[in-house]
Amino acid sequence: MKKMVWAGVALTAVILAGCGANTAQSSSATQTNPTTSPTQAVSNGTTNTNLSSQSESPVLKSQTVTLTILPGGRLGPDGKMHDTYTDPDFTVVQGVPVTLTVYNYDGGSHTLTNSDLGLNLQAKGSTKKGVPAVTTVTFTPTKEGDFKWQCMDPCDGDNQDWAMTHEGYMQGTIHVVPYANKQYVYLTIKDGLQYASADGKRHDSYSPANLTVQQGIPVQVTVENFDTGQHSITAPDLNLNQVIQGAKKDGVPTTTTFTFTPEKSGTFHWLCTIQCDGNGWAMSHDGYMAGNITVNP
């Protein structure tokens, strides 16, 4: 296996399919002094008295982003299916710690690497089809701007590492926006995605099925649906009932974005209420087409 070097930068890294080598650099971006952000006080464990005296709005304390790697999951302009991260372009808030998790359904390892953010997630490969390897790292984006990331491990082998050098597959952009009380969540839906030991079959699934958000702060949810069928995210206790449209063709997902604000803390059950997974098994089993939304104070 060849060893990749990326613009002389030491690597450190996360999710699903193998990738090749192309220099990934952040775009030029205006940098904001993080000491002026209300989240700087939060991340340092101190209290921003000016903020609390000016507003009673909650302060974003942390943010959670989860991505998924699908081997041969996304259709390319060349008419072939390529390895891909889902939601390869994602947004985080400057100055607020990010827990980044990758669910890798590919048997090969991958990375998510950007030197300017000190980010080098190294996602382990799956050891069983339908059972993802899960890798998590934490980082705090101190710079505002758009930062290109790349997978540095060989991948998309049947296509000569094509996905490693094409944006939206095993490359993408991290958008670091100025501080605001807004949370960003990314979900993937795929038919026949996840293995269940209960029956030895693979079932329709959200990835991830369990979410963690903060009370009182708007949550922007982006869902990539690779299944041609419709699904929903329905949580009556959160007044949430969003329909997700199906993909028009294999490998070309729909993208649905919606926002809700969790007004109370606790753990709230959600499920898909639209018939799916053939006999509907996944609809009644948490971790597949049902799960929990944890709302922290």
PDB file of C-alpha atoms in Angstrom:
ATOM      1  CA  MET A   1       0.000   0.000   0.000  1.00  0.00           C
ATOM      2  CA  LYS A   2       1.460   3.386  -0.960  1.00  0.00           C
ATOM      3  CA  LYS A   3       1.951   6.006   1.705  1.00  0.00           C
ATOM      4  CA  MET A   4       0.412   9.439   1.095  1.00  0.00           C
ATOM      5  CA  VAL A   5       1.964  12.753   2.148  1.00  0.00           C
ATOM      6  CA  TRP A   6      -0.241  15.851   2.139  1.00  0.00           C
ATOM      7  CA  ALA A   7       1.599  19.130   1.589  1.00  0.00           C
ATOM      8  CA  GLY A   8       4.185  18.178   4.200  1.00  0.00           C
ATOM      9  CA  VAL A   9       1.658  18.294   7.002  1.00  0.00           C
ATOM     10  CA  ALA A  10       1.655  15.759   9.825  1.00  0.00           C
ATOM     11  CA  LEU A  11      -1.600  13.897   9.936  1.00  0.00           C
ATOM     12  CA  THR A  12      -3.848  12.900  12.852  1.00  0.00           C
ATOM     13  CA  ALA A  13      -7.919  11.728  11.812  1.00  0.00           C
ATOM     14  CA  VAL A  14     -12.184   9.683  10.663  1.00  0.00           C
ATOM     15  CA  ILE A  15     -15.075   7.275   8.241  1.00  0.00           C
ATOM     16  CA  LEU A  16     -16.020   4.728   5.213  1.00  0.00           C
ATOM     17  CA  ALA A  17     -14.080   3.778   1.899  1.00  0.00           C
ATOM     18  CA  GLY A  18     -10.380   4.192   0.769  1.00  0.00           C
ATOM     19  CA  CYS A  19      -8.935   7.492  -0.571  1.00  0.00           C
ATOM     20  CA  GLY A  20      -5.932   8.873  -2.595  1.00  0.00           C
ATOM     21  CA  ALA A  21      -3.714  11.888  -2.410  1.00  0.00           C
ATOM     22  CA  ASN A  22      -4.551  15.402  -3.389  1.00  0.00           C
ATOM     23  CA  THR A  23      -3.413  18.499  -1.616  1.00  0.00           C
ATOM     24  CA  ALA A  24      -6.221  19.848   0.576  1.00  0.00           C
ATOM     25  CA  GLN A  25      -5.845  23.422   1.730  1.00  0.00           C
ATOM     26  CA  SER A  26      -8.105  25.813   3.547  1.00  0.00           C
ATOM     27  CA  SER A  27      -9.434  28.719   1.562  1.00  0.00           C
ATOM     28  CA  SER A  28      -8.343  32.190   2.556  1.00  0.00           C
ATOM     29  CA  ALA A  29     -10.532  33.245   5.442  1.00  0.00           C
ATOM     30  CA  THR A  30     -10.900  36.203   7.709  1.00  0.00           C
ATOM     31  CA  GLN A  31      -9.780  35.168  11.163  1.00  0.00           C
ATOM     32  CA  THR A  32     -11.661  36.463  14.155  1.00  0.00           C
ATOM     33  CA  ASN A  33     -10.011  36.938  17.511  1.00  0.00           C
ATOM     34  CA  PRO A  34     -11.610  34.098  19.477  1.00  0.00           C
ATOM     35  CA  THR A  35     -11.424  36.110  22.698  1.00  0.00           C
ATOM     36  CA  THR A  36     -14.303  38.207  21.380  1.00  0.00           C
ATOM     37  CA  SER A  37     -16.572  35.196  20.970  1.00  0.00           C
ATOM     38  CA  PRO A  38     -18.953  34.334  23.786  1.00  0.00           C
ATOM     39  CA  THR A  39     -18.026  30.690  23.272  1.00  0.00           C
ATOM     40  CA  GLN A  40     -14.411  31.369  24.187  1.00  0.00           C
ATOM     41  CA  ALA A  41     -15.497  31.991  27.736  1.00  0.00           C
ATOM     42  CA  VAL A  42     -17.503  28.780  27.688  1.00  0.00           C
ATOM     43  CA  SER A  43     -14.660  26.647  26.358  1.00  0.00           C
ATOM     44  CA  ASN A  44     -12.316  28.078  28.992  1.00  0.00           C
ATOM     45  CA  GLY A  45     -14.732  27.127  31.741  1.00  0.00           C
ATOM     46  CA  THR A  46     -15.341  30.735  32.803  1.00  0.00           C
ATOM     47  CA  THR A  47     -18.495  32.818  32.884  1.00  0.00           C
ATOM     48  CA  ASN A  48     -19.113  35.570  30.353  1.00  0.00           C
ATOM     49  CA  THR A  49     -20.839  38.083  32.628  1.00  0.00           C
ATOM     50  CA  ASN A  50     -21.323  40.625  29.827  1.00  0.00           C
ATOM     51  CA  LEU A  51     -23.262  38.071  27.787  1.00  0.00           C
ATOM     52  CA  SER A  52     -25.486  36.974  30.665  1.00  0.00           C
ATOM     53  CA  SER A  53     -26.247  40.562  31.631  1.00  0.00           C
ATOM     54  CA  GLN A  54     -27.218  41.491  28.061  1.00  0.00           C
ATOM     55  CA  SER A  55     -29.343  38.482  27.216  1.00  0.00           C
ATOM     56  CA  GLU A  56     -31.009  35.519  28.823  1.00  0.00           C
ATOM     57  CA  SER A  57     -30.475  33.408  25.714  1.00  0.00           C
ATOM     58  CA  PRO A  58     -28.672  30.113  26.334  1.00  0.00           C
ATOM     59  CA  VAL A  59     -25.034  29.891  25.275  1.00  0.00           C
ATOM     60  CA  LEU A  60     -23.951  27.062  22.962  1.00  0.00           C
ATOM     61  CA  LYS A  61     -21.588  24.922  25.050  1.00  0.00           C
ATOM     62  CA  SER A  62     -20.680  22.133  22.639  1.00  0.00           C
ATOM     63  CA  GLN A  63     -21.602  20.749  19.234  1.00  0.00           C
ATOM     64  CA  THR A  64     -21.855  17.228  17.852  1.00  0.00           C
ATOM     65  CA  VAL A  65     -21.321  16.313  14.191  1.00  0.00           C
ATOM     66  CA  THR A  66     -21.679  12.762  12.874  1.00  0.00           C
ATOM     67  CA  LEU A  67     -20.755  11.697   9.348  1.00  0.00           C
ATOM     68  CA  THR A  68     -21.058   8.336   7.589  1.00  0.00           C
ATOM     69  CA  ILE A  69     -18.829   6.603   5.048  1.00  0.00           C
ATOM     70  CA  LEU A  70     -20.592   4.530   2.391  1.00  0.00           C
ATOM     71  CA  PRO A  71     -18.466   2.351   0.080  1.00  0.00           C
ATOM     72  CA  GLY A  72     -19.662   2.744  -3.496  1.00  0.00           C
ATOM     73  CA  GLY A  73     -22.490   4.889  -2.225  1.00  0.00           C
ATOM     74  CA  ARG A  74     -22.626   7.979  -4.452  1.00  0.00           C
ATOM     75  CA  LEU A  75     -23.087   8.174  -8.210  1.00  0.00           C
ATOM     76  CA  GLY A  76     -20.458  10.207 -10.038  1.00  0.00           C
ATOM     77  CA  PRO A  77     -20.702  12.207 -13.274  1.00  0.00           C
ATOM     78  CA  ASP A  78     -18.828   9.335 -14.896  1.00  0.00           C
ATOM     79  CA  GLY A  79     -21.822   7.053 -14.307  1.00  0.00           C
ATOM     80  CA  LYS A  80     -19.964   4.974 -11.699  1.00  0.00           C
ATOM     81  CA  MET A  81     -20.654   4.485  -7.989  1.00  0.00           C
ATOM     82  CA  HIS A  82     -17.942   5.903  -5.737  1.00  0.00           C
ATOM     83  CA  ASP A  83     -16.898   5.754  -2.106  1.00  0.00           C
ATOM     84  CA  THR A  84     -18.234   8.740  -0.228  1.00  0.00           C
ATOM     85  CA  TYR A  85     -18.671  10.522   3.027  1.00  0.00           C
ATOM     86  CA  THR A  86     -22.246  11.601   3.557  1.00  0.00           C
ATOM     87  CA  ASP A  87     -22.690  15.315   4.167  1.00  0.00           C
ATOM     88  CA  PRO A  88     -19.064  15.955   3.106  1.00  0.00           C
ATOM     89  CA  ASP A  89     -19.714  19.711   3.411  1.00  0.00           C
ATOM     90  CA  PHE A  90     -20.708  20.533   6.973  1.00  0.00           C
ATOM     91  CA  THR A  91     -20.910  23.554   9.263  1.00  0.00           C
ATOM     92  CA  VAL A  92     -19.620  24.171  12.786  1.00  0.00           C
ATOM     93  CA  VAL A  93     -19.592  27.238  15.028  1.00  0.00           C
ATOM     94  CA  GLN A  94     -16.329  29.031  15.735  1.00  0.00           C
ATOM     95  CA  GLY A  95     -14.927  28.758  19.256  1.00  0.00           C
ATOM     96  CA  VAL A  96     -17.243  25.940  20.406  1.00  0.00           C
ATOM     97  CA  PRO A  97     -15.811  22.433  21.018  1.00  0.00           C
ATOM     98  CA  VAL A  98     -16.882  19.910  18.369  1.00  0.00           C
ATOM     99  CA  THR A  99     -17.272  16.174  18.918  1.00  0.00           C
ATOM    100  CA  LEU A 100     -16.821  14.698  15.437  1.00  0.00           C
ATOM    101  CA  THR A 101     -17.856  11.063  14.940  1.00  0.00           C
ATOM    102  CA  VAL A 102     -17.543   8.960  11.808  1.00  0.00           C
ATOM    103  CA  TYR A 103     -19.525   5.774  11.146  1.00  0.00           C
ATOM    104  CA  ASN A 104     -17.462   3.807   8.630  1.00  0.00           C
ATOM    105  CA  TYR A 105     -19.332   1.059   6.761  1.00  0.00           C
ATOM    106  CA  ASP A 106     -16.348   0.420   4.490  1.00  0.00           C
ATOM    107  CA  GLY A 107     -13.864  -2.334   5.221  1.00  0.00           C
ATOM    108  CA  GLY A 108     -10.987   0.060   4.535  1.00  0.00           C
ATOM    109  CA  SER A 109      -9.716   2.807   6.819  1.00  0.00           C
ATOM    110  CA  HIS A 110     -10.132   6.477   5.936  1.00  0.00           C
ATOM    111  CA  THR A 111      -9.182   9.864   7.280  1.00  0.00           C
ATOM    112  CA  LEU A 112     -10.711  13.308   7.513  1.00  0.00           C
ATOM    113  CA  THR A 113      -7.753  15.649   7.446  1.00  0.00           C
ATOM    114  CA  ASN A 114      -7.265  19.418   7.523  1.00  0.00           C
ATOM    115  CA  SER A 115      -4.021  20.834   8.915  1.00  0.00           C
ATOM    116  CA  ASP A 116      -5.309  24.380   9.511  1.00  0.00           C
ATOM    117  CA  LEU A 117      -7.879  23.072  11.994  1.00  0.00           C
ATOM    118  CA  GLY A 118      -5.458  20.557  13.476  1.00  0.00           C
ATOM    119  CA  LEU A 119      -7.829  17.823  12.359  1.00  0.00           C
ATOM    120  CA  ASN A 120      -6.759  14.327  11.318  1.00  0.00           C
ATOM    121  CA  LEU A 121      -9.471  11.853  12.194  1.00  0.00           C
ATOM    122  CA  GLN A 122      -8.441   8.297  11.336  1.00  0.00           C
ATOM    123  CA  ALA A 123     -11.526   6.166  10.842  1.00  0.00           C
ATOM    124  CA  LYS A 124     -11.052   2.455  11.378  1.00  0.00           C
ATOM    125  CA  GLY A 125     -12.479   0.058   8.796  1.00  0.00           C
ATOM    126  CA  SER A 126     -15.546  -2.071   9.407  1.00  0.00           C
ATOM    127  CA  THR A 127     -14.858  -5.722  10.223  1.00  0.00           C
ATOM    128  CA  LYS A 128     -18.335  -6.971   9.251  1.00  0.00           C
ATOM    129  CA  LYS A 129     -20.668  -5.844   6.494  1.00  0.00           C
ATOM    130  CA  GLY A 130     -23.426  -3.717   7.966  1.00  0.00           C
ATOM    131  CA  VAL A 131     -21.606  -3.107  11.244  1.00  0.00           C
ATOM    132  CA  PRO A 132     -19.854   0.285  11.175  1.00  0.00           C
ATOM    133  CA  ALA A 133     -16.577   1.073  12.846  1.00  0.00           C
ATOM    134  CA  VAL A 134     -17.089   4.192  14.962  1.00  0.00           C
ATOM    135  CA  THR A 135     -14.324   6.763  15.478  1.00  0.00           C
ATOM    136  CA  THR A 136     -14.582  10.012  17.457  1.00  0.00           C
ATOM    137  CA  VAL A 137     -12.316  13.030  17.883  1.00  0.00           C
ATOM    138  CA  THR A 138     -12.812  16.407  19.536  1.00  0.00           C
ATOM    139  CA  PHE A 139     -11.523  19.741  18.258  1.00  0.00           C
ATOM    140  CA  THR A 140     -12.280  23.436  18.676  1.00  0.00           C
ATOM    141  CA  PRO A 141     -12.339  25.539  15.480  1.00  0.00           C
ATOM    142  CA  THR A 142     -10.697  28.837  16.410  1.00  0.00           C
ATOM    143  CA  LYS A 143     -10.600  30.243  12.867  1.00  0.00           C
ATOM    144  CA  GLU A 144     -13.557  31.419  10.825  1.00  0.00           C
ATOM    145  CA  GLY A 145     -13.718  30.445   7.150  1.00  0.00           C
ATOM    146  CA  ASP A 146     -14.007  27.519   4.740  1.00  0.00           C
ATOM    147  CA  PHE A 147     -11.518  24.690   5.159  1.00  0.00           C
ATOM    148  CA  LYS A 148     -11.016  21.903   2.642  1.00  0.00           C
ATOM    149  CA  TRP A 149     -10.594  18.424   4.105  1.00  0.00           C
ATOM    150  CA  GLN A 150      -9.451  15.253   2.372  1.00  0.00           C
ATOM    151  CA  CYS A 151      -9.211  11.528   2.988  1.00  0.00           C
ATOM    152  CA  MET A 152      -5.537  10.563   2.897  1.00  0.00           C
ATOM    153  CA  ASP A 153      -5.955   6.782   2.844  1.00  0.00           C
ATOM    154  CA  PRO A 154      -6.215   4.995  -0.528  1.00  0.00           C
ATOM    155  CA  CYS A 155      -9.857   4.365  -1.384  1.00  0.00           C
ATOM    156  CA  ASP A 156     -12.365   4.004  -4.218  1.00  0.00           C
ATOM    157  CA  GLY A 157      -9.926   1.394  -5.529  1.00  0.00           C
ATOM    158  CA  ASP A 158     -12.056   0.119  -8.392  1.00  0.00           C
ATOM    159  CA  ASN A 159     -12.045   3.662  -9.770  1.00  0.00           C
ATOM    160  CA  GLN A 160      -8.338   4.490  -9.396  1.00  0.00           C
ATOM    161  CA  ASP A 161      -8.908   6.621  -6.249  1.00  0.00           C
ATOM    162  CA  TRP A 162     -11.255   8.947  -8.163  1.00  0.00           C
ATOM    163  CA  ALA A 163     -13.237   9.907  -5.051  1.00  0.00           C
ATOM    164  CA  MET A 164     -10.117  11.178  -3.272  1.00  0.00           C
ATOM    165  CA  THR A 165      -9.688  14.011  -5.713  1.00  0.00           C
ATOM    166  CA  HIS A 166     -13.313  15.039  -6.201  1.00  0.00           C
ATOM    167  CA  GLU A 167     -15.244  17.368  -3.912  1.00  0.00           C
ATOM    168  CA  GLY A 168     -18.355  15.820  -2.410  1.00  0.00           C
ATOM    169  CA  TYR A 169     -17.029  12.268  -2.220  1.00  0.00           C
ATOM    170  CA  MET A 170     -13.860  11.685  -0.163  1.00  0.00           C
ATOM    171  CA  GLN A 171     -13.167  15.413  -0.084  1.00  0.00           C
ATOM    172  CA  GLY A 172     -15.291  18.193   1.322  1.00  0.00           C
ATOM    173  CA  THR A 173     -15.438  21.544   3.092  1.00  0.00           C
ATOM    174  CA  ILE A 174     -15.806  22.445   6.747  1.00  0.00           C
ATOM    175  CA  HIS A 175     -17.593  25.782   7.047  1.00  0.00           C
ATOM    176  CA  VAL A 176     -16.634  27.491  10.303  1.00  0.00           C
ATOM    177  CA  VAL A 177     -19.161  30.252  10.927  1.00  0.00           C
ATOM    178  CA  PRO A 178     -18.970  33.091  13.489  1.00  0.00           C
ATOM    179  CA  TYR A 179     -20.465  32.378  16.876  1.00  0.00           C
ATOM    180  CA  ALA A 180     -24.243  32.185  16.943  1.00  0.00           C
ATOM    181  CA  ASN A 181     -26.722  30.242  19.023  1.00  0.00           C
ATOM    182  CA  LYS A 182     -27.334  27.582  16.391  1.00  0.00           C
ATOM    183  CA  GLN A 183     -26.603  23.878  16.270  1.00  0.00           C
ATOM    184  CA  TYR A 184     -25.941  21.759  13.156  1.00  0.00           C
ATOM    185  CA  VAL A 185     -26.862  18.064  12.922  1.00  0.00           C
ATOM    186  CA  TYR A 186     -26.219  15.702   9.986  1.00  0.00           C
ATOM    187  CA  LEU A 187     -28.049  12.427   9.350  1.00  0.00           C
ATOM    188  CA  THR A 188     -27.961   9.740   6.663  1.00  0.00           C
ATOM    189  CA  ILE A 189     -30.696   7.315   5.609  1.00  0.00           C
ATOM    190  CA  LYS A 190     -29.801   4.177   3.659  1.00  0.00           C
ATOM    191  CA  ASP A 191     -31.870   1.128   2.834  1.00  0.00           C
ATOM    192  CA  GLY A 192     -30.367  -2.199   3.925  1.00  0.00           C
ATOM    193  CA  LEU A 193     -27.601  -0.382   5.756  1.00  0.00           C
ATOM    194  CA  GLN A 194     -27.223  -1.876   9.205  1.00  0.00           C
ATOM    195  CA  TYR A 195     -26.856  -5.484  10.342  1.00  0.00           C
ATOM    196  CA  ALA A 196     -28.994  -6.838  13.197  1.00  0.00           C
ATOM    197  CA  SER A 197     -27.785  -9.867  15.125  1.00  0.00           C
ATOM    198  CA  ALA A 198     -31.393 -10.528  16.158  1.00  0.00           C
ATOM    199  CA  ASP A 199     -32.294 -11.874  12.726  1.00  0.00           C
ATOM    200  CA  GLY A 200     -28.987 -11.852  10.834  1.00  0.00           C
ATOM    201  CA  LYS A 201     -30.321  -9.392   8.250  1.00  0.00           C
ATOM    202  CA  ARG A 202     -29.420  -5.857   7.205  1.00  0.00           C
ATOM    203  CA  HIS A 203     -32.102  -3.251   7.693  1.00  0.00           C
ATOM    204  CA  ASP A 204     -33.025   0.282   6.678  1.00  0.00           C
ATOM    205  CA  SER A 205     -31.418   2.708   9.071  1.00  0.00           C
ATOM    206  CA  TYR A 206     -30.679   6.255  10.030  1.00  0.00           C
ATOM    207  CA  SER A 207     -27.034   6.970  10.740  1.00  0.00           C
ATOM    208  CA  PRO A 208     -26.842   7.953  13.515  1.00  0.00           C
ATOM    209  CA  ALA A 209     -30.143   7.018  15.129  1.00  0.00           C
ATOM    210  CA  ASN A 210     -29.398   8.765  18.435  1.00  0.00           C
ATOM    211  CA  LEU A 211     -28.770  12.520  18.660  1.00  0.00           C
ATOM    212  CA  THR A 212     -27.571  14.922  21.336  1.00  0.00           C
ATOM    213  CA  VAL A 213     -28.477  18.621  21.224  1.00  0.00           C
ATOM    214  CA  GLN A 214     -28.786  21.546  23.638  1.00  0.00           C
ATOM    215  CA  GLN A 215     -31.999  22.945  25.047  1.00  0.00           C
ATOM    216  CA  GLY A 216     -33.298  26.318  23.858  1.00  0.00           C
ATOM    217  CA  ILE A 217     -30.978  26.635  20.847  1.00  0.00           C
ATOM    218  CA  PRO A 218     -32.254  26.135  17.258  1.00  0.00           C
ATOM    219  CA  VAL A 219     -31.080  22.895  15.644  1.00  0.00           C
ATOM    220  CA  GLN A 220     -30.549  22.838  11.877  1.00  0.00           C
ATOM    221  CA  VAL A 221     -30.878  19.232  10.712  1.00  0.00           C
ATOM    222  CA  THR A 222     -29.601  18.104   7.307  1.00  0.00           C
ATOM    223  CA  VAL A 223     -30.607  14.636   6.093  1.00  0.00           C
ATOM    224  CA  GLU A 224     -29.148  12.845   3.073  1.00  0.00           C
ATOM    225  CA  ASN A 225     -31.574  10.091   2.044  1.00  0.00           C
ATOM    226  CA  PHE A 226     -30.005   7.421  -0.187  1.00  0.00           C
ATOM    227  CA  ASP A 227     -33.185   5.314  -0.080  1.00  0.00           C
ATOM    228  CA  THR A 228     -35.746   5.822  -2.827  1.00  0.00           C
ATOM    229  CA  GLY A 229     -38.525   5.620  -0.240  1.00  0.00           C
ATOM    230  CA  GLN A 230     -39.828   8.426   1.957  1.00  0.00           C
ATOM    231  CA  HIS A 231     -39.132   8.451   5.691  1.00  0.00           C
ATOM    232  CA  SER A 232     -39.935  10.663   8.642  1.00  0.00           C
ATOM    233  CA  ILE A 233     -38.457  11.879  11.899  1.00  0.00           C
ATOM    234  CA  THR A 234     -41.376  12.003  14.298  1.00  0.00           C
ATOM    235  CA  ALA A 235     -41.014  12.946  17.969  1.00  0.00           C
ATOM    236  CA  PRO A 236     -44.363  14.153  19.382  1.00  0.00           C
ATOM    237  CA  ASP A 237     -42.847  15.360  22.666  1.00  0.00           C
ATOM    238  CA  LEU A 238     -40.619  17.744  20.691  1.00  0.00           C
ATOM    239  CA  ASN A 239     -43.395  18.768  18.263  1.00  0.00           C
ATOM    240  CA  LEU A 240     -41.259  17.281  15.517  1.00  0.00           C
ATOM    241  CA  ASN A 241     -42.713  15.554  12.455  1.00  0.00           C
ATOM    242  CA  GLN A 242     -40.561  15.999   9.367  1.00  0.00           C
ATOM    243  CA  VAL A 243     -40.993  14.018   6.152  1.00  0.00           C
ATOM    244  CA  ILE A 244     -37.814  13.165   4.222  1.00  0.00           C
ATOM    245  CA  GLN A 245     -38.295  12.726   0.475  1.00  0.00           C
ATOM    246  CA  GLY A 246     -36.845   9.654  -1.244  1.00  0.00           C
ATOM    247  CA  ALA A 247     -33.895   9.579  -3.610  1.00  0.00           C
ATOM    248  CA  LYS A 248     -34.755   9.830  -7.311  1.00  0.00           C
ATOM    249  CA  LYS A 249     -32.237   7.144  -8.269  1.00  0.00           C
ATOM    250  CA  ASP A 250     -29.632   4.897  -6.711  1.00  0.00           C
ATOM    251  CA  GLY A 251     -26.608   6.869  -5.545  1.00  0.00           C
ATOM    252  CA  VAL A 252     -28.270  10.285  -5.900  1.00  0.00           C
ATOM    253  CA  PRO A 253     -29.638  11.178  -2.463  1.00  0.00           C
ATOM    254  CA  THR A 254     -32.128  13.869  -1.656  1.00  0.00           C
ATOM    255  CA  THR A 255     -31.052  16.510   0.845  1.00  0.00           C
ATOM    256  CA  THR A 256     -33.642  17.776   3.304  1.00  0.00           C
ATOM    257  CA  THR A 257     -32.923  20.590   5.755  1.00  0.00           C
ATOM    258  CA  PHE A 258     -35.198  21.706   8.573  1.00  0.00           C
ATOM    259  CA  THR A 259     -34.896  23.496  11.911  1.00  0.00           C
ATOM    260  CA  PHE A 260     -36.483  22.898  15.291  1.00  0.00           C
ATOM    261  CA  THR A 261     -35.839  24.252  18.780  1.00  0.00           C
ATOM    262  CA  PRO A 262     -35.961  21.809  21.704  1.00  0.00           C
ATOM    263  CA  GLU A 263     -37.641  23.752  24.500  1.00  0.00           C
ATOM    264  CA  LYS A 264     -37.228  21.157  27.262  1.00  0.00           C
ATOM    265  CA  SER A 265     -34.405  18.929  28.412  1.00  0.00           C
ATOM    266  CA  GLY A 266     -34.577  15.152  28.672  1.00  0.00           C
ATOM    267  CA  THR A 267     -34.508  12.112  26.410  1.00  0.00           C
ATOM    268  CA  PHE A 268     -37.208  11.917  23.744  1.00  0.00           C
ATOM    269  CA  HIS A 269     -38.060   8.976  21.530  1.00  0.00           C
ATOM    270  CA  TRP A 270     -38.439   9.437  17.784  1.00  0.00           C
ATOM    271  CA  LEU A 271     -39.410   7.017  15.030  1.00  0.00           C
ATOM    272  CA  CYS A 272     -40.105   6.834  11.310  1.00  0.00           C
ATOM    273  CA  THR A 273     -43.865   6.614  10.791  1.00  0.00           C
ATOM    274  CA  ILE A 274     -43.744   5.853   7.056  1.00  0.00           C
ATOM    275  CA  GLN A 275     -43.771   2.152   6.209  1.00  0.00           C
ATOM    276  CA  CYS A 276     -40.255   0.959   5.382  1.00  0.00           C
ATOM    277  CA  ASP A 277     -37.804  -1.929   5.705  1.00  0.00           C
ATOM    278  CA  GLY A 278     -40.190  -4.359   4.019  1.00  0.00           C
ATOM    279  CA  ASN A 279     -41.990  -5.816   7.037  1.00  0.00           C
ATOM    280  CA  GLY A 280     -41.318  -2.711   9.136  1.00  0.00           C
ATOM    281  CA  TRP A 281     -38.858  -4.360  11.553  1.00  0.00           C
ATOM    282  CA  ALA A 282     -36.562  -1.328  11.633  1.00  0.00           C
ATOM    283  CA  MET A 283     -39.446   0.976  12.545  1.00  0.00           C
ATOM    284  CA  SER A 284     -39.900  -0.711  15.907  1.00  0.00           C
ATOM    285  CA  HIS A 285     -36.237  -1.165  16.840  1.00  0.00           C
ATOM    286  CA  ASP A 286     -34.112   1.634  18.243  1.00  0.00           C
ATOM    287  CA  GLY A 287     -30.862   2.247  16.382  1.00  0.00           C
ATOM    288  CA  TYR A 288     -32.456   1.664  12.983  1.00  0.00           C
ATOM    289  CA  MET A 289     -35.552   3.679  12.019  1.00  0.00           C
ATOM    290  CA  ALA A 290     -36.132   4.790  15.590  1.00  0.00           C
ATOM    291  CA  GLY A 291     -33.983   6.190  18.356  1.00  0.00           C
ATOM    292  CA  ASN A 292     -33.583   8.884  20.990  1.00  0.00           C
ATOM    293  CA  ILE A 293     -32.926  12.615  20.960  1.00  0.00           C
ATOM    294  CA  THR A 294     -31.130  13.690  24.128  1.00  0.00           C
ATOM    295  CA  VAL A 295     -31.595  17.357  24.976  1.00  0.00           C
ATOM    296  CA  ASN A 296     -29.057  18.697  27.460  1.00  0.00           C
ATOM    297  CA  PRO A 297     -29.829  21.808  29.579  1.00  0.00           C
TER     298      PRO A 297
END
